[in-house]
Every structure is written in C-alpha cells, then in structure tokens.
C-alpha cells in the first residue's frame, strides 16, 4: 500500500551548454520562470551582455510548457529558429545572446534508482565477458600462426601459404564481425535510452490518469504535461491532456453558474464559496475575464454578509 502511494516527482531544469555561464544548471521551481541579465530574474545571466534585462519567460500553463519573448531589442531563438512564443519539450535548446540552454525534464522515483544501480553492477560483468571473448579469438589466431611457422619440408610449403591466406581472411572476418557488433550495440543503446524515456513518460501518464479519474483535473494536467515533455508522441497523454483541459473548463463554468444562482437567491455564503472555487481553478489569472467576474461577485457576496473587504 505504501509503495503504491510513492509517486514520482518531476524535475524541470535548464543546463547551460555554451556562453559565459557554461556548465551552470538551473532548476525550475515556479509556474513562471523569468530569464534575463538582471539578478532579480529566476535565472540570472549577468555575464552575458547580449542578454536583455528581462529577456524571456517560461510559463507552465494550460497543460503545456511555453517560452515567451519579452525583449524588444534582442532575439529569442528556440532550436535554431527566432520565435516570439513556442512550446518546450525535453531537449529543447534556447539561445539568448551568446548563451544556449537546454531544457530537461525527468521523473524521480525510488524504483528508477534501484534500476540504475542494477545496471551499474551488471556493467563490469559484461565488460569482462567482452574482453575474454577477444582474448580467446586472438589467442587462437596466435597458436595457428605459430603452428604454421614451425612446419618444414618442401611438400608442405604450398599448403602453408594457403593456410596463411586463410588466416588473413579469418582476421578480416573477425574485424568485420567486431565492427558490425559495435554498430548493433550502439543501436541497442539508443533503443534503451528511448525505452527509458517512454517508461518515465508512461509513469507520469498513470499518475495523471488516476488524478483524472478522481476529478483532480489540475493535478492530472501537470502529470500529462510532464509526460508529453519527456515523450512528445505519447498518444494517451496527449488525449487525456485535452480531456483534462475540457473538464477543467467545464468545472470553472459550473462554479460560476451556481455562484450566480446562489447570488440571485440571496444565499451569500454558498455564493462566496462557489466563486472562491472558480478563482482557485483559474489560478489567479487576472487576464481571464472569468476571473474578474468571479472575483467581483465573490466580493459582492462577502459584503452582502456584512464582511469588510480590504481592497
């Protein structure tokens, strides 16, 4: 039971790949992250004089992760293209001035730590087997060459040349096999990386799906957003992300609608609670007209109950 409750946390961070701040790493801990040259930014880049004071902002909103351009003077480049606003996914490269940062996201879970340790413990064994195989091959070739070199007598000379020619072909065959094996190993390693990312994304999907089933659409959105940032082609995450957004919007409309009904019936306590829930679901987004509507009616209901409002 306790193991089932151990949910992974998602870490978002930017790693500086090039520029005056090369090698630095910044964790993204807020829903909005401002990047710029001034020290009061969440991600300050004071050493890069080509970065604006407030250059860009990363926004976790509406089930996605977005980066927006703030500077009127200097460009914002994402994956080699000049942009004003675009979506961020795992591996996206952001360029501001002379600085290039790479966006990363990963799920941290106890089971992943155990898996990583198991892989590390298996690695020396694999390396030992590989070294022993090469030792046997080259040892066998050495014995064969030694045997041919110790043979004498004219009737055997022609056979010796033929055998040496065959040995060369065997050596070439071995080298070709080792090369092909190395290529296949590289392909397998790439597949393992891809599979690991899918497993991390699928873990986020399962958590999001449980939240969706429980009606916690905001938390479900966070998980589906993390899933798509790790593995953008995860079809179920994409589907349930859109469903969560729709359900979330329906829930906001529901609270505003019943709040207005309570207000019309002079049920001001229930009216206050309904509009308060609507504002929570809107995450304090004052640019949304629905937030303004809910906030003004919330104040009206409080005043109608005789409560003082400090503007």
CSV table of C-alpha atoms in Angstrom, one decimal:
chain,number,residue,atom,x,y,z
A,1,UNK,CA,0.0,0.0,0.0
A,2,UNK,CA,2.8,2.4,0.9
A,3,UNK,CA,4.6,1.6,-2.3
A,4,UNK,CA,1.6,2.5,-4.3
A,5,UNK,CA,1.5,5.9,-2.7
A,6,UNK,CA,5.1,6.7,-3.6
A,7,UNK,CA,4.6,9.0,-6.6
A,8,UNK,CA,7.5,10.3,-8.6
A,9,UNK,CA,8.3,14.0,-8.7
A,10,UNK,CA,9.1,15.7,-11.9
A,11,UNK,CA,12.2,17.8,-12.1
A,12,UNK,CA,12.5,20.6,-14.7
A,13,UNK,CA,15.8,22.3,-15.2
A,14,UNK,CA,17.9,24.3,-17.7
A,15,UNK,CA,21.5,23.3,-18.4
A,16,UNK,CA,23.8,26.0,-19.9
A,17,UNK,CA,25.5,24.4,-22.9
A,18,UNK,CA,27.5,27.4,-24.1
A,19,UNK,CA,28.3,31.0,-23.3
A,20,UNK,CA,29.7,32.8,-20.3
A,21,UNK,CA,27.7,30.7,-17.9
A,22,UNK,CA,28.6,27.3,-19.5
A,23,UNK,CA,28.2,24.4,-17.1
A,24,UNK,CA,25.6,26.0,-14.8
A,25,UNK,CA,22.4,24.3,-14.0
A,26,UNK,CA,19.1,26.0,-13.0
A,27,UNK,CA,16.1,24.1,-11.5
A,28,UNK,CA,12.7,25.4,-12.5
A,29,UNK,CA,10.6,25.6,-9.3
A,30,UNK,CA,7.8,28.1,-10.1
A,31,UNK,CA,4.9,28.2,-12.5
A,32,UNK,CA,6.6,31.2,-14.2
A,33,UNK,CA,10.3,31.4,-14.7
A,34,UNK,CA,11.9,34.7,-15.9
A,35,UNK,CA,15.2,34.7,-17.6
A,36,UNK,CA,17.4,37.8,-18.1
A,37,UNK,CA,20.6,39.7,-17.3
A,38,UNK,CA,19.4,41.3,-14.1
A,39,UNK,CA,20.0,39.5,-10.8
A,40,UNK,CA,16.3,39.6,-9.8
A,41,UNK,CA,15.4,37.1,-12.5
A,42,UNK,CA,14.7,33.5,-11.6
A,43,UNK,CA,17.5,32.6,-14.0
A,44,UNK,CA,20.1,35.5,-14.0
A,45,UNK,CA,22.7,35.6,-16.7
A,46,UNK,CA,24.7,38.7,-15.7
A,47,UNK,CA,27.9,37.7,-17.5
A,48,UNK,CA,26.2,37.7,-21.0
A,49,UNK,CA,26.0,41.4,-22.0
A,50,UNK,CA,23.9,40.4,-25.1
A,51,UNK,CA,21.1,39.1,-22.9
A,52,UNK,CA,18.4,41.7,-22.1
A,53,UNK,CA,17.5,42.6,-18.5
A,54,UNK,CA,14.2,40.7,-18.9
A,55,UNK,CA,14.7,38.5,-22.0
A,56,UNK,CA,12.2,35.6,-21.8
A,57,UNK,CA,9.7,33.9,-19.5
A,58,UNK,CA,8.9,30.2,-19.2
A,59,UNK,CA,5.2,29.6,-18.4
A,60,UNK,CA,3.7,26.3,-17.1
A,61,UNK,CA,0.1,26.8,-18.1
A,62,UNK,CA,-2.9,25.2,-19.9
A,63,UNK,CA,-1.4,21.8,-19.8
A,64,UNK,CA,1.8,22.8,-21.6
A,65,UNK,CA,5.2,24.4,-21.1
A,66,UNK,CA,5.8,27.6,-23.1
A,67,UNK,CA,8.6,30.1,-23.5
A,68,UNK,CA,7.7,33.7,-24.4
A,69,UNK,CA,9.9,36.5,-25.8
A,70,UNK,CA,10.0,39.7,-23.6
A,71,UNK,CA,12.8,41.7,-25.1
A,72,UNK,CA,12.2,44.5,-27.7
A,73,UNK,CA,15.9,44.6,-28.5
A,74,UNK,CA,17.4,41.1,-28.5
A,75,UNK,CA,16.2,37.9,-30.2
A,76,UNK,CA,14.9,34.7,-28.6
A,77,UNK,CA,15.9,31.5,-30.6
A,78,UNK,CA,14.5,28.1,-30.0
A,79,UNK,CA,16.1,25.1,-31.8
A,80,UNK,CA,17.7,27.4,-34.3
A,81,UNK,CA,14.5,29.5,-35.1
A,82,UNK,CA,13.7,33.0,-34.0
A,83,UNK,CA,10.4,32.9,-32.0
A,84,UNK,CA,8.0,35.0,-30.0
A,85,UNK,CA,6.3,32.1,-28.3
A,86,UNK,CA,6.6,28.4,-28.6
A,87,UNK,CA,6.2,25.1,-26.8
A,88,UNK,CA,9.1,23.5,-24.8
A,89,UNK,CA,9.8,19.8,-24.8
A,90,UNK,CA,12.6,17.6,-23.3
A,91,UNK,CA,15.8,18.5,-25.1
A,92,UNK,CA,14.7,21.9,-26.5
A,93,UNK,CA,17.6,24.3,-27.0
A,94,UNK,CA,17.1,28.0,-26.0
A,95,UNK,CA,19.5,30.7,-27.2
A,96,UNK,CA,19.6,34.2,-25.7
A,97,UNK,CA,22.6,36.4,-26.6
A,98,UNK,CA,25.7,34.2,-26.5
A,99,UNK,CA,24.1,31.7,-24.1
A,100,UNK,CA,22.5,28.4,-25.1
A,101,UNK,CA,20.5,26.5,-22.6
A,102,UNK,CA,18.9,23.0,-22.9
A,103,UNK,CA,15.6,22.2,-21.3
A,104,UNK,CA,15.4,18.9,-19.4
A,105,UNK,CA,12.7,17.0,-17.6
A,106,UNK,CA,12.8,13.8,-15.7
A,107,UNK,CA,10.8,11.7,-13.3
A,108,UNK,CA,12.4,10.9,-9.9
A,109,UNK,CA,11.1,7.6,-8.5
A,110,UNK,CA,12.7,5.2,-6.0
A,111,UNK,CA,12.3,2.3,-8.4
A,112,UNK,CA,14.4,4.1,-11.0
A,113,UNK,CA,17.3,4.5,-8.5
A,114,UNK,CA,17.3,0.7,-7.9
A,115,UNK,CA,17.2,0.0,-11.7
A,116,UNK,CA,20.2,2.4,-12.2
A,117,UNK,CA,22.2,0.6,-9.6
A,118,UNK,CA,21.4,-2.8,-11.1
A,119,UNK,CA,22.6,-1.7,-14.5
A,120,UNK,CA,25.8,-0.3,-13.0
A,121,UNK,CA,26.5,-3.6,-11.2
A,122,UNK,CA,26.0,-5.6,-14.4
A,123,UNK,CA,28.3,-3.5,-16.5
A,124,UNK,CA,31.7,-4.9,-15.2
A,125,UNK,CA,30.5,-8.4,-15.9
A,126,UNK,CA,29.6,-7.5,-19.5
A,127,UNK,CA,32.9,-5.8,-20.0
A,128,UNK,CA,34.8,-8.9,-18.6
A,129,UNK,CA,32.9,-11.3,-21.0
A,130,UNK,CA,33.7,-9.0,-23.9
A,131,UNK,CA,37.4,-8.9,-23.0
A,132,UNK,CA,37.6,-12.7,-22.5
A,133,UNK,CA,36.0,-13.3,-26.0
A,134,UNK,CA,38.6,-11.1,-27.7
A,135,UNK,CA,41.4,-12.9,-25.7
A,136,UNK,CA,40.2,-16.3,-26.9
A,137,UNK,CA,40.0,-15.2,-30.6
A,138,UNK,CA,43.4,-13.6,-30.7
A,139,UNK,CA,45.0,-16.4,-28.7
A,140,UNK,CA,43.6,-18.9,-31.2
A,141,UNK,CA,45.0,-16.9,-34.1
A,142,UNK,CA,48.4,-16.8,-32.4
A,143,UNK,CA,48.5,-20.5,-31.9
A,144,UNK,CA,47.5,-21.1,-35.6
A,145,UNK,CA,50.3,-18.8,-36.9
A,146,UNK,CA,52.8,-20.4,-34.5
A,147,UNK,CA,51.9,-23.9,-35.8
A,148,UNK,CA,52.3,-22.8,-39.5
A,149,UNK,CA,55.6,-21.2,-38.7
A,150,UNK,CA,57.1,-24.4,-37.2
A,151,UNK,CA,56.2,-26.6,-40.2
A,152,UNK,CA,59.1,-27.6,-42.5
A,153,UNK,CA,59.6,-29.7,-45.7
A,154,UNK,CA,59.1,-28.7,-49.3
A,155,UNK,CA,55.8,-30.7,-49.9
A,156,UNK,CA,54.2,-28.5,-47.2
A,157,UNK,CA,55.3,-25.0,-48.4
A,158,UNK,CA,52.4,-24.5,-50.8
A,159,UNK,CA,49.9,-25.6,-48.1
A,160,UNK,CA,51.5,-23.2,-45.6
A,161,UNK,CA,50.9,-20.2,-48.0
A,162,UNK,CA,47.3,-21.3,-48.5
A,163,UNK,CA,46.8,-21.5,-44.7
A,164,UNK,CA,48.4,-18.1,-44.2
A,165,UNK,CA,46.0,-16.7,-46.8
A,166,UNK,CA,43.1,-18.3,-45.0
A,167,UNK,CA,44.3,-16.8,-41.7
A,168,UNK,CA,44.3,-13.3,-43.2
A,169,UNK,CA,40.7,-13.9,-44.4
A,170,UNK,CA,39.7,-15.1,-40.9
A,171,UNK,CA,41.3,-12.0,-39.3
A,172,UNK,CA,39.4,-9.8,-41.8
A,173,UNK,CA,36.2,-11.6,-41.0
A,174,UNK,CA,36.7,-11.2,-37.3
A,175,UNK,CA,37.3,-7.5,-37.6
A,176,UNK,CA,34.2,-7.1,-39.8
A,177,UNK,CA,32.2,-9.0,-37.2
A,178,UNK,CA,33.5,-6.9,-34.3
A,179,UNK,CA,32.6,-3.7,-36.3
A,180,UNK,CA,29.1,-5.0,-37.0
A,181,UNK,CA,28.7,-5.9,-33.4
A,182,UNK,CA,29.8,-2.4,-32.3
A,183,UNK,CA,27.2,-0.9,-34.6
A,184,UNK,CA,24.4,-3.2,-33.2
A,185,UNK,CA,25.5,-2.3,-29.7
A,186,UNK,CA,25.2,1.4,-30.5
A,187,UNK,CA,21.7,0.8,-31.9
A,188,UNK,CA,20.7,-1.1,-28.8
A,189,UNK,CA,22.0,1.7,-26.5
A,190,UNK,CA,19.9,4.2,-28.4
A,191,UNK,CA,16.8,2.0,-28.1
A,192,UNK,CA,17.4,1.6,-24.4
A,193,UNK,CA,17.5,5.4,-24.0
A,194,UNK,CA,14.3,5.8,-25.9
A,195,UNK,CA,12.6,3.0,-23.9
A,196,UNK,CA,13.7,4.6,-20.7
A,197,UNK,CA,12.2,7.9,-21.7
A,198,UNK,CA,9.0,6.1,-22.7
A,199,UNK,CA,8.9,4.3,-19.3
A,200,UNK,CA,9.3,7.7,-17.4
A,201,UNK,CA,6.6,9.2,-19.6
A,202,UNK,CA,4.2,6.2,-19.0
A,203,UNK,CA,4.7,6.5,-15.3
A,204,UNK,CA,3.6,10.2,-15.5
A,205,UNK,CA,0.6,9.1,-17.6
A,206,UNK,CA,-0.5,6.5,-15.0
A,207,UNK,CA,-0.4,9.1,-12.2
A,208,UNK,CA,-2.3,11.6,-14.4
A,209,UNK,CA,-4.9,9.1,-15.3
A,210,UNK,CA,-5.6,8.3,-11.6
A,211,UNK,CA,-6.0,12.0,-10.9
A,212,UNK,CA,-8.3,12.4,-13.9
A,213,UNK,CA,-10.5,9.5,-12.7
A,214,UNK,CA,-10.6,11.2,-9.2
A,215,UNK,CA,-11.7,14.5,-10.8
A,216,UNK,CA,-8.5,16.3,-9.9
A,217,UNK,CA,-8.1,17.8,-13.4
A,218,UNK,CA,-5.4,20.4,-12.4
A,219,UNK,CA,-3.1,17.8,-11.0
A,220,UNK,CA,-3.9,15.5,-13.9
A,221,UNK,CA,-2.8,18.3,-16.3
A,222,UNK,CA,0.5,18.6,-14.5
A,223,UNK,CA,1.2,14.9,-15.0
A,224,UNK,CA,0.1,14.8,-18.6
A,225,UNK,CA,2.2,17.9,-19.3
A,226,UNK,CA,5.3,16.2,-17.8
A,227,UNK,CA,4.6,13.1,-19.8
A,228,UNK,CA,4.5,14.9,-23.1
A,229,UNK,CA,7.6,16.9,-22.3
A,230,UNK,CA,9.5,13.7,-21.8
A,231,UNK,CA,7.9,11.8,-24.7
A,232,UNK,CA,6.0,14.2,-27.1
A,233,UNK,CA,4.4,11.3,-29.1
A,234,UNK,CA,2.7,9.6,-26.2
A,235,UNK,CA,-0.8,9.3,-27.6
A,236,UNK,CA,-2.7,8.6,-24.4
A,237,UNK,CA,-1.0,11.6,-22.6
A,238,UNK,CA,-2.0,13.8,-25.5
A,239,UNK,CA,-5.6,12.6,-25.5
A,240,UNK,CA,-6.1,12.9,-21.7
A,241,UNK,CA,-4.3,16.2,-21.6
A,242,UNK,CA,-7.0,17.6,-23.9
A,243,UNK,CA,-9.8,15.9,-22.0
A,244,UNK,CA,-8.4,17.3,-18.7
A,245,UNK,CA,-8.4,20.8,-20.2
A,246,UNK,CA,-12.0,20.4,-21.3
A,247,UNK,CA,-13.1,19.0,-17.9
A,248,UNK,CA,-11.3,21.8,-16.1
A,249,UNK,CA,-13.0,24.4,-18.2
A,250,UNK,CA,-16.4,22.8,-17.6
A,251,UNK,CA,-15.7,22.8,-13.8
A,252,UNK,CA,-14.9,26.6,-13.9
A,253,UNK,CA,-18.2,27.3,-15.8
A,254,UNK,CA,-20.1,25.1,-13.3
A,255,UNK,CA,-18.9,27.1,-10.2
A,256,UNK,CA,-19.6,30.4,-11.9
A,257,UNK,CA,-23.1,29.3,-12.9
A,258,UNK,CA,-24.1,28.0,-9.5
A,259,UNK,CA,-22.5,31.0,-7.9
A,260,UNK,CA,-24.7,33.3,-9.8
A,261,UNK,CA,-27.7,31.2,-8.9
A,262,UNK,CA,-26.9,31.4,-5.2
A,263,UNK,CA,-26.4,35.2,-5.5
A,264,UNK,CA,-29.9,35.5,-7.2
A,265,UNK,CA,-31.4,33.6,-4.3
A,266,UNK,CA,-29.5,35.7,-1.7
A,267,UNK,CA,-27.6,32.6,-0.5
A,268,UNK,CA,-24.5,34.6,0.0
A,269,UNK,CA,-22.4,32.1,2.0
A,270,UNK,CA,-22.8,29.5,-0.8
A,271,UNK,CA,-22.3,32.2,-3.4
A,272,UNK,CA,-19.0,33.2,-1.8
A,273,UNK,CA,-17.7,29.6,-1.7
A,274,UNK,CA,-18.7,28.9,-5.4
A,275,UNK,CA,-16.9,32.0,-6.7
A,276,UNK,CA,-13.9,31.2,-4.5
A,277,UNK,CA,-13.6,27.8,-6.1
A,278,UNK,CA,-13.8,29.3,-9.6
A,279,UNK,CA,-10.9,31.7,-8.8
A,280,UNK,CA,-8.8,28.8,-7.5
A,281,UNK,CA,-9.3,26.9,-10.6
A,282,UNK,CA,-8.4,29.9,-12.7
A,283,UNK,CA,-5.1,30.1,-10.8
A,284,UNK,CA,-5.4,33.8,-10.2
A,285,UNK,CA,-5.2,34.6,-13.9
A,286,UNK,CA,-6.4,38.2,-13.8
A,287,UNK,CA,-6.2,38.5,-17.6
A,288,UNK,CA,-9.1,36.0,-17.9
A,289,UNK,CA,-12.4,37.8,-17.9
A,290,UNK,CA,-14.0,34.9,-16.0
A,291,UNK,CA,-11.6,35.6,-13.1
A,292,UNK,CA,-12.7,39.2,-13.0
A,293,UNK,CA,-16.4,38.1,-13.0
A,294,UNK,CA,-15.8,35.6,-10.2
A,295,UNK,CA,-13.7,38.0,-8.1
A,296,UNK,CA,-16.3,40.8,-8.3
A,297,UNK,CA,-19.2,38.5,-7.4
A,298,UNK,CA,-17.1,37.0,-4.6
A,299,UNK,CA,-16.6,40.5,-3.1
A,300,UNK,CA,-20.3,41.3,-3.5
A,301,UNK,CA,-21.3,38.1,-1.6
A,302,UNK,CA,-18.9,38.9,1.2
A,303,UNK,CA,-20.2,42.5,1.6
A,304,UNK,CA,-23.7,41.2,1.5
A,305,UNK,CA,-22.9,39.0,4.5
A,306,UNK,CA,-21.6,42.1,6.3
A,307,UNK,CA,-17.9,41.3,5.9
A,308,UNK,CA,-15.3,44.0,5.4
A,309,UNK,CA,-13.1,43.8,2.3
A,310,UNK,CA,-9.7,45.4,2.3
A,311,UNK,CA,-9.0,46.5,-1.3
